[in-house]
Amino acid sequence: MYNNQFPPAPGFQGNQPPVVPAPLAGSPWQRPSAPVEAAITPPPAQIWREHKNAEGRQYWFNTITRQSTWEKPEELLTPEEKALMSCPWKEYKTPEGKTYYSHSQTKESKWVMPEEYKELYEKAQKAKERAAAEAAAAIAPRPVLPAAPEMEHRPPQPRPHMVRQPPPSATLLSQVPAVEFATKEEAEKAFVKLLRETGVKTDWTWERTMREIITHPMYRALKTAAERKATFQSYIDREAKKERELREEKETKQRVGFFHMLENSREIKPYTRYRTAEKILGHHPAFLQVKSDSQREAYFVEYVQGLQRREKDRLRELRKSNMENFAELLRSIPEITYQTKWKEAQEIYQNNPKFNEPKAFEGMDLLDFLAVYEDHNHALWVEPLTELNKRSREQRRLERKARDGFKALLNELTDQGHITARTMWKEIYPLIKDDPRYLDILGVPDSTPLDLFFDLLDDLDEKLYQEKKIIYDILKQNDFEVSVDTTYEEYQHVLDMDPVASGRASNSNKRIIFDHVCSYSFLLVFYVYVINRTLDSYKIKLYTGSKKRSVARKRNSRKEWMPCGTP
């Protein structure tokens, strides 16, 4: 009847579990059977256990997965600690042990703790102290209720090898008188009393226990084997927990006494070794109370590491405070300006009486003094740099106005027709040499008047090229050929007849294009004339040569037919 209410405890040895007999129908404490509920997951505080290694570093051990981690598990983090981990500011240390803070997104770094990180850090520390207080309050002994035994995962422990004996015969079991109880709770109490009187240990198995109590009348206080085994497992778990608590309490008292002994000893320093302390404190009762030498050494190392951490924290705070005092000293010396070099500044502040006070600026090295001076020097440079940037912006504004004024002067000359694509600098210089806009741009870096003039000519050349293509197309469409004898009025008349040329071509560019075409026609005529003259001279030479050759031939033929002696 109760077979489904209590799951079988781990540790049963054998191929098949024992057959559970059916419960008595007339039992006065019977209850209706219920389905087995899902196993309740233990709280994170029972799954993860906090420990320290020999160097005093904390780590957490998972009692289920048997895994260890240096980082605090997420299940144990308080909301304040989670908020601190999500903060973009992170704490780091330099190789020299100096603490600084860096923003993971903007990559900004600071020596001083940011306000955002500081607020979250204080909240996390308060939450940690509150949790420690609650844990201390929870250590107080509480009554253990038998109705709700605490199930706890225990690491497997080695068991002694025992020869398995056969169970008692049915005849022997039938001779044991049955005991009846009004309720199941009374039956469980009687069975637990039997286990305690028998002296069942926490490392016993169910088979060994059953061989010791199976002949006792109280063995049959519970009706089924499943109920007996479940009650046995609950008893073992409770007893193991009590033993563990007693052992931990004893170790805690020994640890507190050992630490108190070390604190009261003036010979123990942060650099003291265990063998030296053993010679000094080997006769002390608190030292002898810890039986294991390795445990005493672990306590000693933990205490010394705590001393070293506190000493480092003290020196860090002292160094930070003295660096602030040194910065205040630099601000109080008017002789140190933004132009003062580091070597000169050393001579100045070393002659100050505050610097020569006893234990002044203790814990600081030369690099710390240099770092504070650099910060102070950067602060002094803020005002001069601001004024320099202001003057630079004003100078750039004046230069820009000078360039804009000279460009406007060039545009005016272009509109008046003094500047075209073929204009030279020497042609316009007499027109602008006395103009204030030309005088203002003289001496301006990166933009001389000649550079701006050439830039304007480049724009006019591009415009002339585009208008030249338009005019050539118009002349071709009207079948008008410009020759040496063509006048500008005839050329202008043809262009005026086309609305495109009249609206897109300027008069100055029309003149330039006409002169260019005329010069091309003149060169063409000149080339034709030169070629014709060359051909005529060549023809004359050919005719003269042929005539001389014919006369010579006639003279030679006449000499051949004449008789000898003829004159």
Coordinates of C-alpha atoms in Angstrom, one line a residue, residues 120-535:
L120 CA 26.7 48.8 -7.8
Y121 CA 29.8 47.6 -5.9
E122 CA 28.5 49.1 -2.6
K123 CA 25.1 47.5 -3.2
A124 CA 26.7 44.1 -3.9
Q125 CA 28.8 44.4 -0.7
K126 CA 25.8 45.2 1.4
A127 CA 23.9 42.3 -0.1
K128 CA 26.9 40.0 0.7
E129 CA 27.0 41.2 4.3
R130 CA 23.3 40.7 4.6
A131 CA 23.6 37.1 3.2
A132 CA 26.4 36.4 5.6
A133 CA 24.3 37.5 8.6
E134 CA 21.4 35.4 7.5
A135 CA 23.8 32.4 7.0
A136 CA 25.2 32.9 10.5
A137 CA 21.6 33.0 11.9
A138 CA 20.8 29.8 10.0
I139 CA 23.7 28.0 11.8
A140 CA 21.8 28.0 15.1
P141 CA 20.5 24.5 15.9
R142 CA 16.9 23.8 15.0
P143 CA 14.7 20.9 15.9
V144 CA 14.6 18.2 13.3
L145 CA 11.1 17.1 12.3
P146 CA 10.9 13.4 11.6
A147 CA 8.0 13.9 9.2
A148 CA 10.2 15.8 6.7
P149 CA 13.7 14.2 6.7
E150 CA 16.2 16.1 4.7
M151 CA 17.6 14.2 1.7
E152 CA 21.2 15.0 1.0
H153 CA 23.6 13.9 -1.7
R154 CA 26.6 12.3 -0.1
P155 CA 29.8 11.4 -1.9
P156 CA 30.3 7.6 -2.2
Q157 CA 32.4 6.2 0.6
P158 CA 34.4 3.0 0.4
R159 CA 32.7 0.1 2.2
P160 CA 34.4 -2.9 3.7
H161 CA 34.2 -6.2 1.8
M162 CA 31.7 -8.5 3.5
V163 CA 30.7 -12.1 2.6
R164 CA 27.1 -12.1 1.6
Q165 CA 25.0 -14.4 3.8
P166 CA 21.6 -15.9 2.8
P167 CA 18.5 -14.3 4.3
P168 CA 16.7 -16.0 7.2
S169 CA 14.3 -18.7 6.2
A170 CA 10.5 -18.2 6.1
T171 CA 10.1 -20.5 9.1
L172 CA 12.4 -18.3 11.3
L173 CA 10.6 -15.1 10.2
S174 CA 7.2 -16.6 11.0
Q175 CA 8.3 -17.2 14.6
V176 CA 8.9 -13.4 15.1
P177 CA 5.7 -11.9 16.7
A178 CA 4.1 -9.1 14.8
V179 CA 3.7 -5.7 16.6
E180 CA 0.7 -3.4 15.8
F181 CA 0.7 0.4 16.1
A182 CA -2.1 2.9 15.9
T183 CA -0.5 5.1 13.3
K184 CA 2.3 4.9 10.8
E185 CA 4.3 7.7 12.6
E186 CA 4.4 5.6 15.8
A187 CA 5.6 2.6 13.7
E188 CA 8.4 4.6 12.1
K189 CA 9.5 5.9 15.5
A190 CA 9.7 2.4 16.9
F191 CA 11.7 1.2 13.8
V192 CA 14.1 4.2 14.2
K193 CA 14.5 3.4 17.9
L194 CA 15.4 -0.2 16.9
L195 CA 18.1 1.2 14.5
R196 CA 19.5 3.4 17.1
E197 CA 19.6 0.7 19.8
T198 CA 21.2 -1.7 17.4
G199 CA 24.0 0.8 16.7
V200 CA 23.5 1.2 13.0
K201 CA 26.3 3.4 11.5
T202 CA 26.1 5.8 8.6
D203 CA 28.3 3.6 6.5
W204 CA 26.1 0.5 6.9
T205 CA 24.3 -1.0 4.0
W206 CA 20.7 -2.1 4.1
E207 CA 21.6 -5.8 3.8
R208 CA 24.0 -5.6 6.8
T209 CA 21.4 -3.7 8.8
M210 CA 18.7 -6.2 7.9
R211 CA 20.8 -9.1 9.1
E212 CA 21.2 -7.4 12.5
I213 CA 17.6 -6.5 13.2
I214 CA 15.5 -9.0 11.2
T215 CA 14.9 -11.3 14.2
H216 CA 13.9 -8.4 16.4
P217 CA 10.1 -8.0 16.9
M218 CA 10.3 -4.3 16.1
Y219 CA 11.6 -5.2 12.6
R220 CA 7.9 -5.9 11.6
A221 CA 6.7 -2.5 13.0
L222 CA 6.5 -1.4 9.4
K223 CA 4.5 -3.7 7.1
T224 CA 6.5 -3.6 3.9
A225 CA 10.1 -3.9 3.0
A226 CA 9.9 -0.7 1.0
E227 CA 8.7 1.2 4.1
R228 CA 11.6 -0.3 6.2
K229 CA 14.2 0.6 3.6
A230 CA 12.9 4.2 3.1
T231 CA 12.9 4.7 6.9
F232 CA 16.4 3.3 7.1
Q233 CA 17.7 5.6 4.4
S234 CA 16.1 8.7 6.1
Y235 CA 17.7 7.6 9.4
I236 CA 21.1 7.2 7.7
D237 CA 20.8 10.7 6.1
R238 CA 19.9 12.4 9.3
E239 CA 22.7 10.8 11.2
A240 CA 25.2 11.6 8.5
K241 CA 24.1 15.2 8.6
K242 CA 24.5 15.4 12.4
E243 CA 27.9 13.9 12.2
R244 CA 28.9 16.3 9.5
E245 CA 27.5 19.3 11.4
L246 CA 29.4 18.2 14.5
R247 CA 32.6 17.8 12.6
E248 CA 32.2 21.2 10.9
E249 CA 31.4 22.8 14.2
K250 CA 34.5 21.2 15.7
E251 CA 36.7 22.3 12.8
T252 CA 35.2 25.8 13.1
K253 CA 36.1 26.1 16.8
Q254 CA 39.6 24.8 16.1
R255 CA 40.0 27.2 13.2
V256 CA 38.8 30.2 15.3
G257 CA 41.0 29.2 18.2
F258 CA 44.0 28.8 15.9
F259 CA 43.4 32.1 14.3
H260 CA 43.0 33.8 17.7
M261 CA 46.3 32.3 18.8
L262 CA 48.0 33.7 15.6
E263 CA 46.5 37.1 16.1
N264 CA 47.7 37.4 19.7
S265 CA 51.2 36.4 18.7
R266 CA 53.4 39.4 17.9
E267 CA 56.1 37.2 16.2
I268 CA 53.8 36.2 13.3
K269 CA 54.4 38.6 10.4
P270 CA 53.1 38.5 6.8
Y271 CA 56.5 37.0 5.7
T272 CA 56.7 34.3 8.5
R273 CA 56.9 30.7 7.4
Y274 CA 55.1 27.8 8.9
R275 CA 58.2 26.0 10.2
T276 CA 59.2 29.1 12.1
A277 CA 55.7 29.5 13.6
E278 CA 55.7 25.8 14.6
K279 CA 58.8 26.4 16.7
I280 CA 57.3 29.5 18.3
L281 CA 53.7 28.2 18.9
G282 CA 54.3 24.4 19.1
H283 CA 53.5 24.3 22.8
H284 CA 50.2 26.3 22.6
P285 CA 47.0 24.4 23.4
A286 CA 45.2 25.9 20.3
F287 CA 48.1 24.6 18.2
L288 CA 48.0 21.1 19.7
Q289 CA 44.2 20.9 19.5
V290 CA 44.5 20.6 15.7
K291 CA 45.8 17.1 15.3
S292 CA 46.7 17.1 11.6
D293 CA 49.9 18.9 10.7
S294 CA 48.7 19.5 7.2
Q295 CA 45.5 21.1 8.5
R296 CA 47.6 23.4 10.9
E297 CA 49.7 24.4 7.9
A298 CA 46.6 25.1 5.8
Y299 CA 45.2 27.3 8.6
F300 CA 48.5 29.1 9.0
V301 CA 48.8 29.8 5.2
E302 CA 45.2 31.1 5.1
Y303 CA 45.9 33.4 8.0
V304 CA 49.2 34.7 6.5
Q305 CA 47.6 35.2 3.1
G306 CA 44.9 37.3 4.9
L307 CA 47.7 39.3 6.5
Q308 CA 49.3 39.9 3.2
R309 CA 46.1 41.0 1.5
R310 CA 45.3 43.4 4.3
E311 CA 48.9 44.8 4.1
K312 CA 48.5 45.2 0.4
D313 CA 45.2 46.9 0.8
R314 CA 46.6 49.2 3.4
L315 CA 49.6 50.2 1.2
R316 CA 47.2 50.7 -1.7
E317 CA 45.0 53.0 0.2
L318 CA 48.0 54.9 1.6
R319 CA 49.5 55.3 -1.8
K320 CA 46.2 56.5 -3.3
S321 CA 45.8 59.1 -0.4
N322 CA 49.4 60.3 -0.8
M323 CA 49.0 60.7 -4.5
E324 CA 46.0 62.9 -3.9
N325 CA 48.1 64.9 -1.4
F326 CA 50.9 65.3 -3.9
A327 CA 48.5 66.6 -6.5
E328 CA 47.2 69.1 -4.0
L329 CA 50.8 70.2 -3.2
L330 CA 51.5 70.8 -7.0
R331 CA 48.4 72.9 -7.3
S332 CA 49.5 75.0 -4.4
I333 CA 52.9 75.9 -6.0
P334 CA 52.4 78.8 -8.5
E335 CA 56.0 78.5 -9.8
I336 CA 54.9 75.3 -11.7
T337 CA 53.2 76.2 -14.9
Y338 CA 52.3 74.4 -18.1
Q339 CA 55.7 75.2 -19.5
T340 CA 57.7 73.8 -16.6
K341 CA 59.6 70.6 -17.4
W342 CA 59.6 67.5 -15.2
K343 CA 63.3 68.0 -14.1
E344 CA 62.6 71.7 -13.1
A345 CA 59.4 70.7 -11.3
Q346 CA 61.3 68.2 -9.2
E347 CA 63.7 70.8 -7.9
I348 CA 60.8 73.1 -7.1
Y349 CA 58.6 70.7 -5.1
Q350 CA 61.5 69.1 -3.3
N351 CA 62.4 72.4 -1.7
N352 CA 58.8 72.7 -0.4
P353 CA 58.5 72.1 3.4
K354 CA 55.5 69.9 3.1
F355 CA 57.4 67.5 0.9
N356 CA 60.1 67.1 3.5
E357 CA 57.8 66.2 6.4
P358 CA 58.3 62.8 8.1
K359 CA 56.5 59.9 6.4
A360 CA 55.2 62.3 3.7
F361 CA 54.1 60.5 0.5
E362 CA 55.0 57.1 1.9
G363 CA 54.4 54.2 -0.4
M364 CA 54.9 56.3 -3.6
D365 CA 57.7 55.6 -6.1
L366 CA 59.2 57.9 -8.8
L367 CA 56.7 56.7 -11.4
D368 CA 53.8 57.7 -9.1
F369 CA 55.2 61.2 -8.7
L370 CA 55.6 61.4 -12.5
A371 CA 52.1 60.1 -13.2
V372 CA 50.6 62.7 -10.8
Y373 CA 52.7 65.5 -12.4
E374 CA 51.6 64.5 -15.9
D375 CA 47.9 64.8 -14.8
H376 CA 48.6 68.1 -13.2
N377 CA 50.5 69.3 -16.3
H378 CA 47.6 68.3 -18.6
A379 CA 45.2 70.2 -16.4
L380 CA 47.4 73.3 -16.7
W381 CA 47.5 73.0 -20.5
V382 CA 43.7 73.2 -20.7
E383 CA 43.5 77.0 -20.6
P384 CA 46.4 77.8 -23.0
L385 CA 45.2 75.2 -25.5
T386 CA 41.7 76.7 -25.4
E387 CA 43.1 80.2 -26.1
L388 CA 45.3 78.8 -28.9
N389 CA 42.4 77.0 -30.5
K390 CA 40.3 80.1 -30.3
R391 CA 43.0 82.2 -32.1
S392 CA 43.5 79.4 -34.7
R393 CA 39.8 79.4 -35.5
E394 CA 39.8 83.1 -35.8
Q395 CA 42.8 83.0 -38.2
R396 CA 41.1 80.4 -40.4
R397 CA 38.0 82.5 -40.5
L398 CA 40.0 85.5 -41.7
E399 CA 41.8 83.4 -44.3
R400 CA 38.5 82.0 -45.6
K401 CA 37.1 85.5 -45.9
A402 CA 40.2 86.7 -47.8
R403 CA 39.9 83.8 -50.3
D404 CA 36.2 84.4 -50.8
G405 CA 36.9 88.2 -51.4
F406 CA 39.5 87.5 -54.1
K407 CA 37.3 84.9 -55.8
A408 CA 34.6 87.6 -56.0
L409 CA 37.1 90.0 -57.5
L410 CA 38.0 87.5 -60.2
N411 CA 34.4 86.8 -61.0
E412 CA 33.7 90.6 -61.4
L413 CA 36.6 90.8 -63.9
T414 CA 35.2 87.8 -65.7
D415 CA 31.8 89.3 -66.0
Q416 CA 33.3 92.6 -67.3
G417 CA 35.2 90.6 -70.0
H418 CA 38.7 91.3 -68.6
I419 CA 39.4 87.6 -68.0
T420 CA 38.8 84.9 -70.6
A421 CA 40.1 81.4 -71.1
R422 CA 43.2 83.0 -72.9
T423 CA 43.9 85.8 -70.5
M424 CA 47.4 85.8 -68.8
W425 CA 48.2 86.9 -65.3
K426 CA 50.3 89.8 -66.5
E427 CA 47.2 91.2 -68.3
I428 CA 45.1 91.5 -65.1
Y429 CA 47.8 92.3 -62.6
P430 CA 47.6 96.0 -63.3
L431 CA 43.9 95.9 -62.7
I432 CA 44.0 94.2 -59.2
K433 CA 47.3 95.3 -57.7
D434 CA 45.8 98.1 -55.7
D435 CA 42.5 96.3 -54.8
P436 CA 42.1 95.6 -51.0
R437 CA 40.8 92.2 -51.7
Y438 CA 44.0 91.3 -53.5
L439 CA 46.1 92.8 -50.7
D440 CA 44.2 90.8 -48.0
I441 CA 45.0 87.4 -49.6
L442 CA 48.7 88.1 -49.8
G443 CA 50.6 85.9 -47.3
V444 CA 47.6 83.5 -46.8
P445 CA 49.1 79.9 -46.7
D446 CA 47.9 77.1 -49.0
S447 CA 46.0 79.6 -51.3
T448 CA 48.0 82.2 -53.3
P449 CA 46.3 84.7 -55.7
L450 CA 48.0 82.9 -58.7
D451 CA 46.6 79.5 -57.6
L452 CA 43.1 80.9 -57.5
F453 CA 43.6 82.6 -60.9
F454 CA 44.7 79.3 -62.5
D455 CA 41.7 77.6 -60.9
L456 CA 39.4 80.1 -62.6
L457 CA 41.2 79.6 -66.0
D458 CA 40.6 75.8 -65.7
D459 CA 36.9 76.4 -65.3
L460 CA 36.9 78.9 -68.2
D461 CA 38.8 76.3 -70.4
E462 CA 36.2 73.7 -69.6
K463 CA 33.4 76.1 -70.5
L464 CA 35.1 77.1 -73.7
Y465 CA 35.5 73.4 -74.7
Q466 CA 31.8 72.8 -74.3
E467 CA 30.8 75.9 -76.2
K468 CA 33.2 75.1 -79.0
K469 CA 31.5 71.8 -79.6
I470 CA 28.1 73.6 -79.8
I471 CA 29.3 76.2 -82.3
Y472 CA 31.0 73.6 -84.5
D473 CA 27.8 71.6 -84.7
I474 CA 25.9 74.8 -85.6
L475 CA 28.3 75.7 -88.4
K476 CA 28.1 72.1 -89.7
Q477 CA 24.3 72.1 -89.7
N478 CA 24.2 75.5 -91.7
D479 CA 27.0 74.3 -94.0
F480 CA 29.0 77.4 -93.3
E481 CA 32.7 77.2 -93.7
V482 CA 34.9 79.8 -92.1
S483 CA 37.8 80.8 -94.4
V484 CA 40.5 83.5 -94.4
D485 CA 38.2 85.9 -96.1
T486 CA 35.2 85.4 -93.8
T487 CA 34.3 88.3 -91.6
Y488 CA 33.3 88.2 -87.9
E489 CA 29.9 89.7 -88.8
E490 CA 29.1 86.9 -91.2
Y491 CA 30.1 84.3 -88.5
Q492 CA 28.1 86.2 -85.9
H493 CA 25.0 86.3 -88.2
V494 CA 25.0 82.5 -88.6
L495 CA 25.2 82.0 -84.8
D496 CA 22.5 84.5 -84.1
M497 CA 20.2 82.5 -86.3
D498 CA 20.4 79.5 -84.0
P499 CA 18.7 80.0 -80.6
V500 CA 21.0 77.4 -78.9
A501 CA 24.2 79.4 -79.6
S502 CA 22.7 82.7 -78.6
G503 CA 21.6 81.3 -75.2
R504 CA 24.6 79.1 -74.2
A505 CA 27.7 80.7 -75.8
S506 CA 29.2 83.9 -74.5
N507 CA 30.5 86.7 -76.8
S508 CA 34.1 86.4 -75.5
N509 CA 34.2 82.7 -76.3
K510 CA 32.5 83.2 -79.7
R511 CA 35.4 85.6 -80.6
I512 CA 38.0 83.1 -79.3
I513 CA 36.5 80.3 -81.4
F514 CA 36.3 82.5 -84.5
D515 CA 39.9 83.5 -84.2
H516 CA 40.9 79.9 -83.7
V517 CA 39.0 78.8 -86.9
C518 CA 40.4 81.6 -88.9
S519 CA 43.9 80.9 -87.8
Y520 CA 43.4 77.2 -88.8
S521 CA 42.1 78.3 -92.2
F522 CA 45.1 80.6 -92.7
L523 CA 47.5 77.8 -91.8
L524 CA 45.7 75.5 -94.2
V525 CA 46.0 78.0 -97.1
F526 CA 49.6 78.6 -96.2
Y527 CA 50.3 74.9 -96.2
V528 CA 48.7 74.5 -99.6
Y529 CA 50.7 77.5 -101.0
V530 CA 53.9 76.0 -99.7
I531 CA 53.1 72.6 -101.2
N532 CA 52.3 74.2 -104.6
R533 CA 55.5 76.2 -104.7
T534 CA 57.4 73.1 -103.8
L535 CA 55.8 71.1 -106.6

